[in-house]
CSV table of N, CA, C and O in Angstrom, one decimal:
chain,number,residue,atom,x,y,z
A,13,UNK,N,18.3,7.3,31.1
A,13,UNK,CA,17.3,7.3,29.7
A,13,UNK,C,17.9,7.9,28.2
A,13,UNK,O,18.3,8.0,27.5
A,14,UNK,N,18.6,9.7,29.1
A,14,UNK,CA,19.3,10.3,28.1
A,14,UNK,C,20.8,9.5,27.7
A,14,UNK,O,21.2,9.7,26.1
A,15,UNK,N,21.6,9.0,28.7
A,15,UNK,CA,22.5,8.7,28.0
A,15,UNK,C,22.5,6.8,27.4
A,15,UNK,O,23.3,6.9,26.2
A,16,UNK,N,21.3,6.3,27.3
A,16,UNK,CA,20.7,4.8,26.5
A,16,UNK,C,20.7,5.7,25.0
A,16,UNK,O,20.7,5.0,23.9
A,17,UNK,N,20.2,6.9,25.0
A,17,UNK,CA,19.5,7.3,23.3
A,17,UNK,C,20.8,8.1,22.9
A,17,UNK,O,21.1,7.5,21.9
A,18,UNK,N,21.6,8.7,23.6
A,18,UNK,CA,23.2,9.2,23.1
A,18,UNK,C,24.2,7.9,22.5
A,18,UNK,O,24.9,7.6,21.7
A,19,UNK,N,24.3,6.7,23.8
A,19,UNK,CA,24.7,5.7,22.9
A,19,UNK,C,24.0,4.8,22.1
A,19,UNK,O,25.1,4.3,21.1
A,20,UNK,N,23.0,4.7,21.6
A,20,UNK,CA,22.4,3.9,20.6
A,20,UNK,C,22.3,5.2,19.3
A,20,UNK,O,22.9,4.6,18.2
A,21,UNK,N,22.6,6.6,19.4
A,21,UNK,CA,22.3,7.7,18.4
A,21,UNK,C,24.4,6.9,17.7
A,21,UNK,O,24.2,6.9,16.8
A,22,UNK,N,25.2,6.7,19.0
A,22,UNK,CA,26.3,6.8,18.2
A,22,UNK,C,26.6,5.4,18.1
A,22,UNK,O,27.7,5.3,17.1
A,23,UNK,N,25.5,4.3,17.9
A,23,UNK,CA,25.9,2.5,17.4
A,23,UNK,C,25.7,3.1,16.0
A,23,UNK,O,25.6,2.7,15.2
A,24,UNK,N,24.1,3.6,15.7
A,24,UNK,CA,23.8,4.0,14.5
A,24,UNK,C,25.0,4.6,13.8
A,24,UNK,O,24.9,4.0,12.6
A,25,UNK,N,25.5,5.5,14.3
A,25,UNK,CA,26.6,6.1,13.2
A,25,UNK,C,28.0,5.5,13.0
A,25,UNK,O,27.9,5.5,11.5
A,26,UNK,N,28.0,4.5,14.1
A,26,UNK,CA,29.4,3.3,13.6
A,26,UNK,C,28.2,2.0,12.5
A,26,UNK,O,28.8,2.2,11.4
A,27,UNK,N,26.8,1.9,13.0
A,27,UNK,CA,26.4,1.1,11.6
A,27,UNK,C,26.7,1.5,10.0
A,27,UNK,O,26.7,0.8,9.2
A,28,UNK,N,26.0,2.6,9.8
A,28,UNK,CA,26.5,3.7,9.1
A,28,UNK,C,27.2,3.9,8.1
A,28,UNK,O,27.6,3.2,7.3
A,29,UNK,N,28.4,4.1,9.2
A,29,UNK,CA,29.8,4.0,8.9
A,29,UNK,C,30.0,2.5,8.4
A,29,UNK,O,30.8,2.8,7.1
A,30,UNK,N,29.7,1.6,8.8
A,30,UNK,CA,30.0,0.3,8.2
A,30,UNK,C,29.2,0.1,6.8
A,30,UNK,O,30.2,-0.9,6.1
A,31,UNK,N,27.6,0.5,7.2
A,31,UNK,CA,27.2,-0.1,5.9
A,31,UNK,C,27.9,0.9,4.2
A,31,UNK,O,28.1,0.7,3.3
A,32,UNK,N,27.9,2.1,4.8
A,32,UNK,CA,28.4,2.6,3.8
A,32,UNK,C,29.6,2.9,3.3
A,32,UNK,O,30.3,3.0,2.0
A,33,UNK,N,31.3,2.4,4.3
A,33,UNK,CA,32.3,2.3,4.1
A,33,UNK,C,32.3,1.0,2.5
A,33,UNK,O,33.7,0.5,2.3
A,34,UNK,N,31.2,-0.4,2.9
A,34,UNK,CA,31.4,-1.0,2.1
A,34,UNK,C,31.1,-0.7,0.7
A,34,UNK,O,31.4,-1.0,-0.3
A,35,UNK,N,30.6,0.5,0.7
A,35,UNK,CA,30.1,1.4,-0.6
A,35,UNK,C,31.7,1.3,-1.8
A,35,UNK,O,31.7,1.3,-3.0
A,36,UNK,N,32.6,1.7,-0.4
A,36,UNK,CA,33.9,2.7,-1.2
A,36,UNK,C,35.4,1.6,-1.0
A,36,UNK,O,35.6,1.3,-2.0
A,37,UNK,N,34.8,0.3,-0.1
A,37,UNK,CA,35.9,-0.5,0.1
A,37,UNK,C,35.8,-1.5,0.2
A,37,UNK,O,35.2,-1.9,1.5
A,38,UNK,N,34.5,-2.5,-0.4
A,38,UNK,CA,33.9,-3.3,-0.4
A,38,UNK,C,34.9,-4.8,0.3
A,38,UNK,O,35.8,-5.0,0.4
A,39,UNK,N,33.8,-5.3,1.8
A,39,UNK,CA,34.3,-6.4,2.7
A,39,UNK,C,34.4,-7.5,1.7
A,39,UNK,O,34.2,-7.4,0.7
A,40,UNK,N,35.5,-8.5,1.8
A,40,UNK,CA,35.5,-9.5,1.1
A,40,UNK,C,34.8,-10.9,1.2
A,40,UNK,O,33.7,-10.6,2.1
A,41,UNK,N,34.4,-11.6,0.2
A,41,UNK,CA,33.8,-12.2,-0.1
A,41,UNK,C,32.0,-12.0,-0.5
A,41,UNK,O,31.9,-11.1,-1.2
A,42,UNK,N,31.3,-13.0,0.5
A,42,UNK,CA,29.9,-13.0,0.7
A,42,UNK,C,29.4,-11.3,1.1
A,42,UNK,O,28.5,-11.2,1.2
A,43,UNK,N,30.5,-11.5,1.8
A,43,UNK,CA,29.9,-10.1,2.8
A,43,UNK,C,29.8,-8.8,2.7
A,43,UNK,O,28.6,-7.6,2.8
A,44,UNK,N,30.4,-8.5,1.5
A,44,UNK,CA,29.9,-7.8,0.9
A,44,UNK,C,28.8,-7.3,0.1
A,44,UNK,O,27.6,-6.3,0.0
A,45,UNK,N,27.9,-8.5,-0.3
A,45,UNK,CA,26.1,-9.0,-0.7
A,45,UNK,C,26.1,-8.3,0.3
A,45,UNK,O,24.6,-8.0,0.4
A,46,UNK,N,26.4,-9.5,1.7
A,46,UNK,CA,25.2,-8.7,2.7
A,46,UNK,C,25.3,-7.3,3.3
A,46,UNK,O,24.0,-7.1,3.7
A,47,UNK,N,26.3,-7.0,3.4
A,47,UNK,CA,26.4,-5.6,3.9
A,47,UNK,C,25.4,-4.1,3.0
A,47,UNK,O,24.8,-3.4,3.2
A,48,UNK,N,25.5,-5.0,1.3
A,48,UNK,CA,24.8,-4.1,0.5
A,48,UNK,C,23.2,-4.0,1.0
A,48,UNK,O,22.2,-3.1,0.9
A,49,UNK,N,22.9,-5.6,1.4
A,49,UNK,CA,21.4,-6.1,1.6
A,49,UNK,C,20.8,-5.1,2.5
A,49,UNK,O,19.8,-4.7,3.1
A,50,UNK,N,21.8,-5.4,3.3
A,50,UNK,CA,21.6,-4.8,5.0
A,50,UNK,C,21.7,-3.0,4.8
A,50,UNK,O,20.5,-2.2,5.2
A,51,UNK,N,22.4,-2.1,3.5
A,51,UNK,CA,22.3,-1.1,3.3
A,51,UNK,C,21.1,-0.6,2.7
A,51,UNK,O,20.0,-0.1,3.6
A,52,UNK,N,20.4,-1.6,1.9
A,52,UNK,CA,19.2,-1.2,1.7
A,52,UNK,C,18.0,-1.6,2.5
A,52,UNK,O,17.2,-0.4,2.5
A,53,UNK,N,18.4,-2.4,3.5
A,53,UNK,CA,16.8,-2.6,4.0
A,53,UNK,C,17.1,-1.4,5.1
A,53,UNK,O,16.1,-0.7,5.3
A,54,UNK,N,18.0,-1.1,5.3
A,54,UNK,CA,17.9,-0.1,6.9
A,54,UNK,C,17.7,1.7,5.8
A,54,UNK,O,17.1,2.7,6.5
A,55,UNK,N,18.3,1.6,4.6
A,55,UNK,CA,17.8,3.0,3.9
A,55,UNK,C,15.9,3.0,4.1
A,55,UNK,O,15.2,3.5,4.1
A,56,UNK,N,15.7,1.4,3.7
A,56,UNK,CA,14.2,1.5,3.3
A,56,UNK,C,13.2,1.5,4.8
A,56,UNK,O,12.4,2.3,4.4
A,57,UNK,N,13.7,0.5,5.5
A,57,UNK,CA,13.2,1.2,6.9
A,57,UNK,C,12.8,2.6,7.6
A,57,UNK,O,12.0,3.0,8.5
A,58,UNK,N,13.8,3.0,7.3
A,58,UNK,CA,14.2,4.7,7.4
A,58,UNK,C,13.3,5.4,6.6
A,58,UNK,O,12.1,6.4,7.8
A,59,UNK,N,13.3,5.3,5.9
A,59,UNK,CA,12.6,6.3,4.8
A,59,UNK,C,10.9,5.9,5.1
A,59,UNK,O,9.8,6.6,5.4
A,60,UNK,N,10.8,4.4,5.1
A,60,UNK,CA,9.7,4.0,5.7
A,60,UNK,C,8.7,5.0,7.2
A,60,UNK,O,7.5,5.5,7.1
A,61,UNK,N,9.9,4.6,8.1
A,61,UNK,CA,9.7,5.0,8.9
A,61,UNK,C,9.7,6.9,8.9
A,61,UNK,O,8.4,7.5,9.7
A,62,UNK,N,9.7,7.7,8.4
A,62,UNK,CA,10.1,8.8,8.3
A,62,UNK,C,8.6,9.2,7.6
A,62,UNK,O,7.6,10.0,7.7
A,63,UNK,N,7.9,8.5,7.0
A,63,UNK,CA,6.7,8.6,5.6
A,63,UNK,C,6.0,7.9,6.7
A,63,UNK,O,4.6,8.8,6.7
A,64,UNK,N,6.1,7.5,8.0
A,64,UNK,CA,4.3,7.0,9.0
A,64,UNK,C,4.7,8.8,9.6
A,64,UNK,O,3.3,8.4,10.2
A,65,UNK,N,6.3,8.6,10.2
A,65,UNK,CA,5.7,9.9,11.1
A,65,UNK,C,5.2,11.4,10.6
A,65,UNK,O,4.4,12.1,10.8
A,66,UNK,N,5.5,11.5,8.8
A,66,UNK,CA,4.9,12.4,8.1
A,66,UNK,C,3.2,12.3,8.2
A,66,UNK,O,2.6,13.1,8.2
A,67,UNK,N,2.8,11.1,8.1
A,67,UNK,CA,1.9,11.0,7.6
A,67,UNK,C,0.8,10.6,8.9
A,67,UNK,O,-0.2,11.5,8.8
A,68,UNK,N,1.1,10.6,9.8
A,68,UNK,CA,0.1,10.4,11.2
A,68,UNK,C,0.7,11.6,12.0
A,68,UNK,O,-0.3,11.7,12.6
A,69,UNK,N,1.7,12.5,11.8
A,69,UNK,CA,1.4,13.4,12.4
A,69,UNK,C,1.9,15.0,11.8
A,69,UNK,O,2.2,15.3,12.7
A,70,UNK,N,1.7,14.8,10.8
A,70,UNK,CA,1.8,16.2,10.3
A,70,UNK,C,1.4,16.9,10.7
A,70,UNK,O,1.7,18.2,10.3
A,71,UNK,N,-0.3,17.9,11.2
A,71,UNK,CA,-0.9,18.1,11.8
A,71,UNK,C,-0.3,18.9,13.3
A,71,UNK,O,-0.5,19.9,13.7
A,72,UNK,N,0.6,17.9,14.1
A,72,UNK,CA,0.9,17.6,14.9
A,72,UNK,C,2.2,18.2,15.4
A,72,UNK,O,2.6,19.3,16.8
A,73,UNK,N,2.8,17.4,14.5
A,73,UNK,CA,3.9,17.4,15.0
A,73,UNK,C,4.9,18.4,13.3
A,73,UNK,O,5.0,17.7,12.5
A,74,UNK,N,5.0,19.5,13.7
A,74,UNK,CA,5.8,19.9,12.1
A,74,UNK,C,7.4,20.0,12.2
A,74,UNK,O,8.5,20.4,13.6
A,75,UNK,N,8.3,19.1,11.3
A,75,UNK,CA,9.2,18.9,11.6
A,75,UNK,C,10.0,19.6,10.7
A,75,UNK,O,9.4,19.9,9.7
A,76,UNK,N,11.6,20.4,11.3
A,76,UNK,CA,12.4,21.2,10.4
A,76,UNK,C,13.2,19.7,9.6
A,76,UNK,O,12.8,18.6,9.6
A,77,UNK,N,13.8,20.7,8.3
A,77,UNK,CA,14.4,19.2,7.3
A,77,UNK,C,15.6,18.7,8.5
A,77,UNK,O,16.4,17.6,8.1
A,78,UNK,N,16.5,19.3,8.9
A,78,UNK,CA,17.2,18.6,10.2
A,78,UNK,C,16.8,17.8,10.7
A,78,UNK,O,17.3,16.7,10.7
A,79,UNK,N,15.5,18.0,11.6
A,79,UNK,CA,15.2,17.0,12.1
A,79,UNK,C,14.9,15.7,11.2
A,79,UNK,O,15.0,14.8,12.3
A,80,UNK,N,14.3,15.9,10.3
A,80,UNK,CA,13.7,14.9,9.0
A,80,UNK,C,14.5,14.2,9.0
A,80,UNK,O,14.4,12.6,9.3
A,81,UNK,N,15.9,14.9,8.7
A,81,UNK,CA,17.3,14.3,8.5
A,81,UNK,C,17.7,13.1,9.6
A,81,UNK,O,18.6,12.4,9.4
A,82,UNK,N,17.7,13.8,10.7
A,82,UNK,CA,18.0,13.2,12.3
A,82,UNK,C,17.1,11.7,12.1
A,82,UNK,O,17.5,11.0,12.7
A,83,UNK,N,16.0,12.0,12.0
A,83,UNK,CA,15.4,10.6,12.1
A,83,UNK,C,16.0,9.5,11.0
A,83,UNK,O,15.5,8.4,10.9
A,84,UNK,N,16.0,10.3,9.9
A,84,UNK,CA,16.3,9.5,8.6
A,84,UNK,C,17.5,8.4,8.9
A,84,UNK,O,17.6,7.5,9.0
A,85,UNK,N,18.3,9.1,9.5
A,85,UNK,CA,19.4,8.3,10.1
A,85,UNK,C,19.8,7.8,11.4
A,85,UNK,O,20.1,6.5,11.4
A,86,UNK,N,18.9,8.7,12.2
A,86,UNK,CA,19.3,7.4,13.8
A,86,UNK,C,17.8,6.6,14.3
A,86,UNK,O,17.2,6.2,15.2
A,87,UNK,N,16.8,6.9,13.1
A,87,UNK,CA,15.5,5.9,13.2
A,87,UNK,C,15.1,6.9,15.0
A,87,UNK,O,14.7,7.9,15.3
A,88,UNK,N,14.5,5.3,15.2
A,88,UNK,CA,13.3,5.5,16.6
A,88,UNK,C,14.1,6.7,18.0
A,88,UNK,O,13.6,6.8,18.5
A,89,UNK,N,15.1,6.4,17.8
A,89,UNK,CA,16.3,7.1,18.7
A,89,UNK,C,16.7,8.5,18.7
A,89,UNK,O,16.0,9.4,19.6
A,90,UNK,N,16.0,9.5,17.7
A,90,UNK,CA,15.2,10.5,17.4
A,90,UNK,C,13.9,11.2,18.0
A,90,UNK,O,13.8,11.7,18.4
A,91,UNK,N,13.4,10.2,17.4
A,91,UNK,CA,11.7,10.3,17.7
A,91,UNK,C,11.4,10.3,19.6
A,91,UNK,O,11.0,10.8,20.0
A,92,UNK,N,12.2,9.4,19.9
A,92,UNK,CA,12.1,9.4,21.9
A,92,UNK,C,13.0,10.7,21.9
A,92,UNK,O,12.4,11.1,23.0
A,93,UNK,N,13.8,11.3,21.5
A,93,UNK,CA,14.0,12.6,21.6
A,93,UNK,C,13.0,13.7,21.5
A,93,UNK,O,12.5,15.4,22.1
A,94,UNK,N,12.3,13.6,20.7
A,94,UNK,CA,10.9,14.4,20.3
A,94,UNK,C,9.9,14.3,20.8
A,94,UNK,O,8.7,14.8,20.3
A,95,UNK,N,9.6,13.3,21.4
A,95,UNK,CA,8.1,13.0,21.6
A,95,UNK,C,7.2,13.6,22.3
A,95,UNK,O,6.6,14.0,22.5
A,96,UNK,N,8.3,14.4,23.5
A,96,UNK,CA,7.7,15.3,24.2
A,96,UNK,C,6.8,16.3,23.4
A,96,UNK,O,6.2,17.5,24.2
A,97,UNK,N,7.2,16.9,22.1
A,97,UNK,CA,6.5,18.1,22.1
A,97,UNK,C,5.1,17.0,21.3
A,97,UNK,O,4.5,18.2,21.1
A,98,UNK,N,4.8,15.7,21.0
A,98,UNK,CA,3.6,15.6,20.5
A,98,UNK,C,2.6,15.6,22.0
A,98,UNK,O,1.8,15.4,21.6
A,99,UNK,N,3.1,15.3,23.1
A,99,UNK,CA,1.9,15.3,24.1
A,99,UNK,C,2.2,16.6,24.6
A,99,UNK,O,2.4,17.3,24.9
């Protein structure tokens, strides 16, 4: 399971790099627009996920700013790493 989480987090870094690179070096044609939309969608979904975690587990789970940032970047894969603190 640890290898899966490490692989998934590395994949998320690649995805973020692709999405953010489009801001500085736009892809040709309509791919530019698609990547802007995907970036907005990923940011929106990860913010919603982070707000849900704060809302649902604020008493049980005290997140540091670093952990909150990692949840924003890696999403559910970081949550799998810290799920033992909830149980």
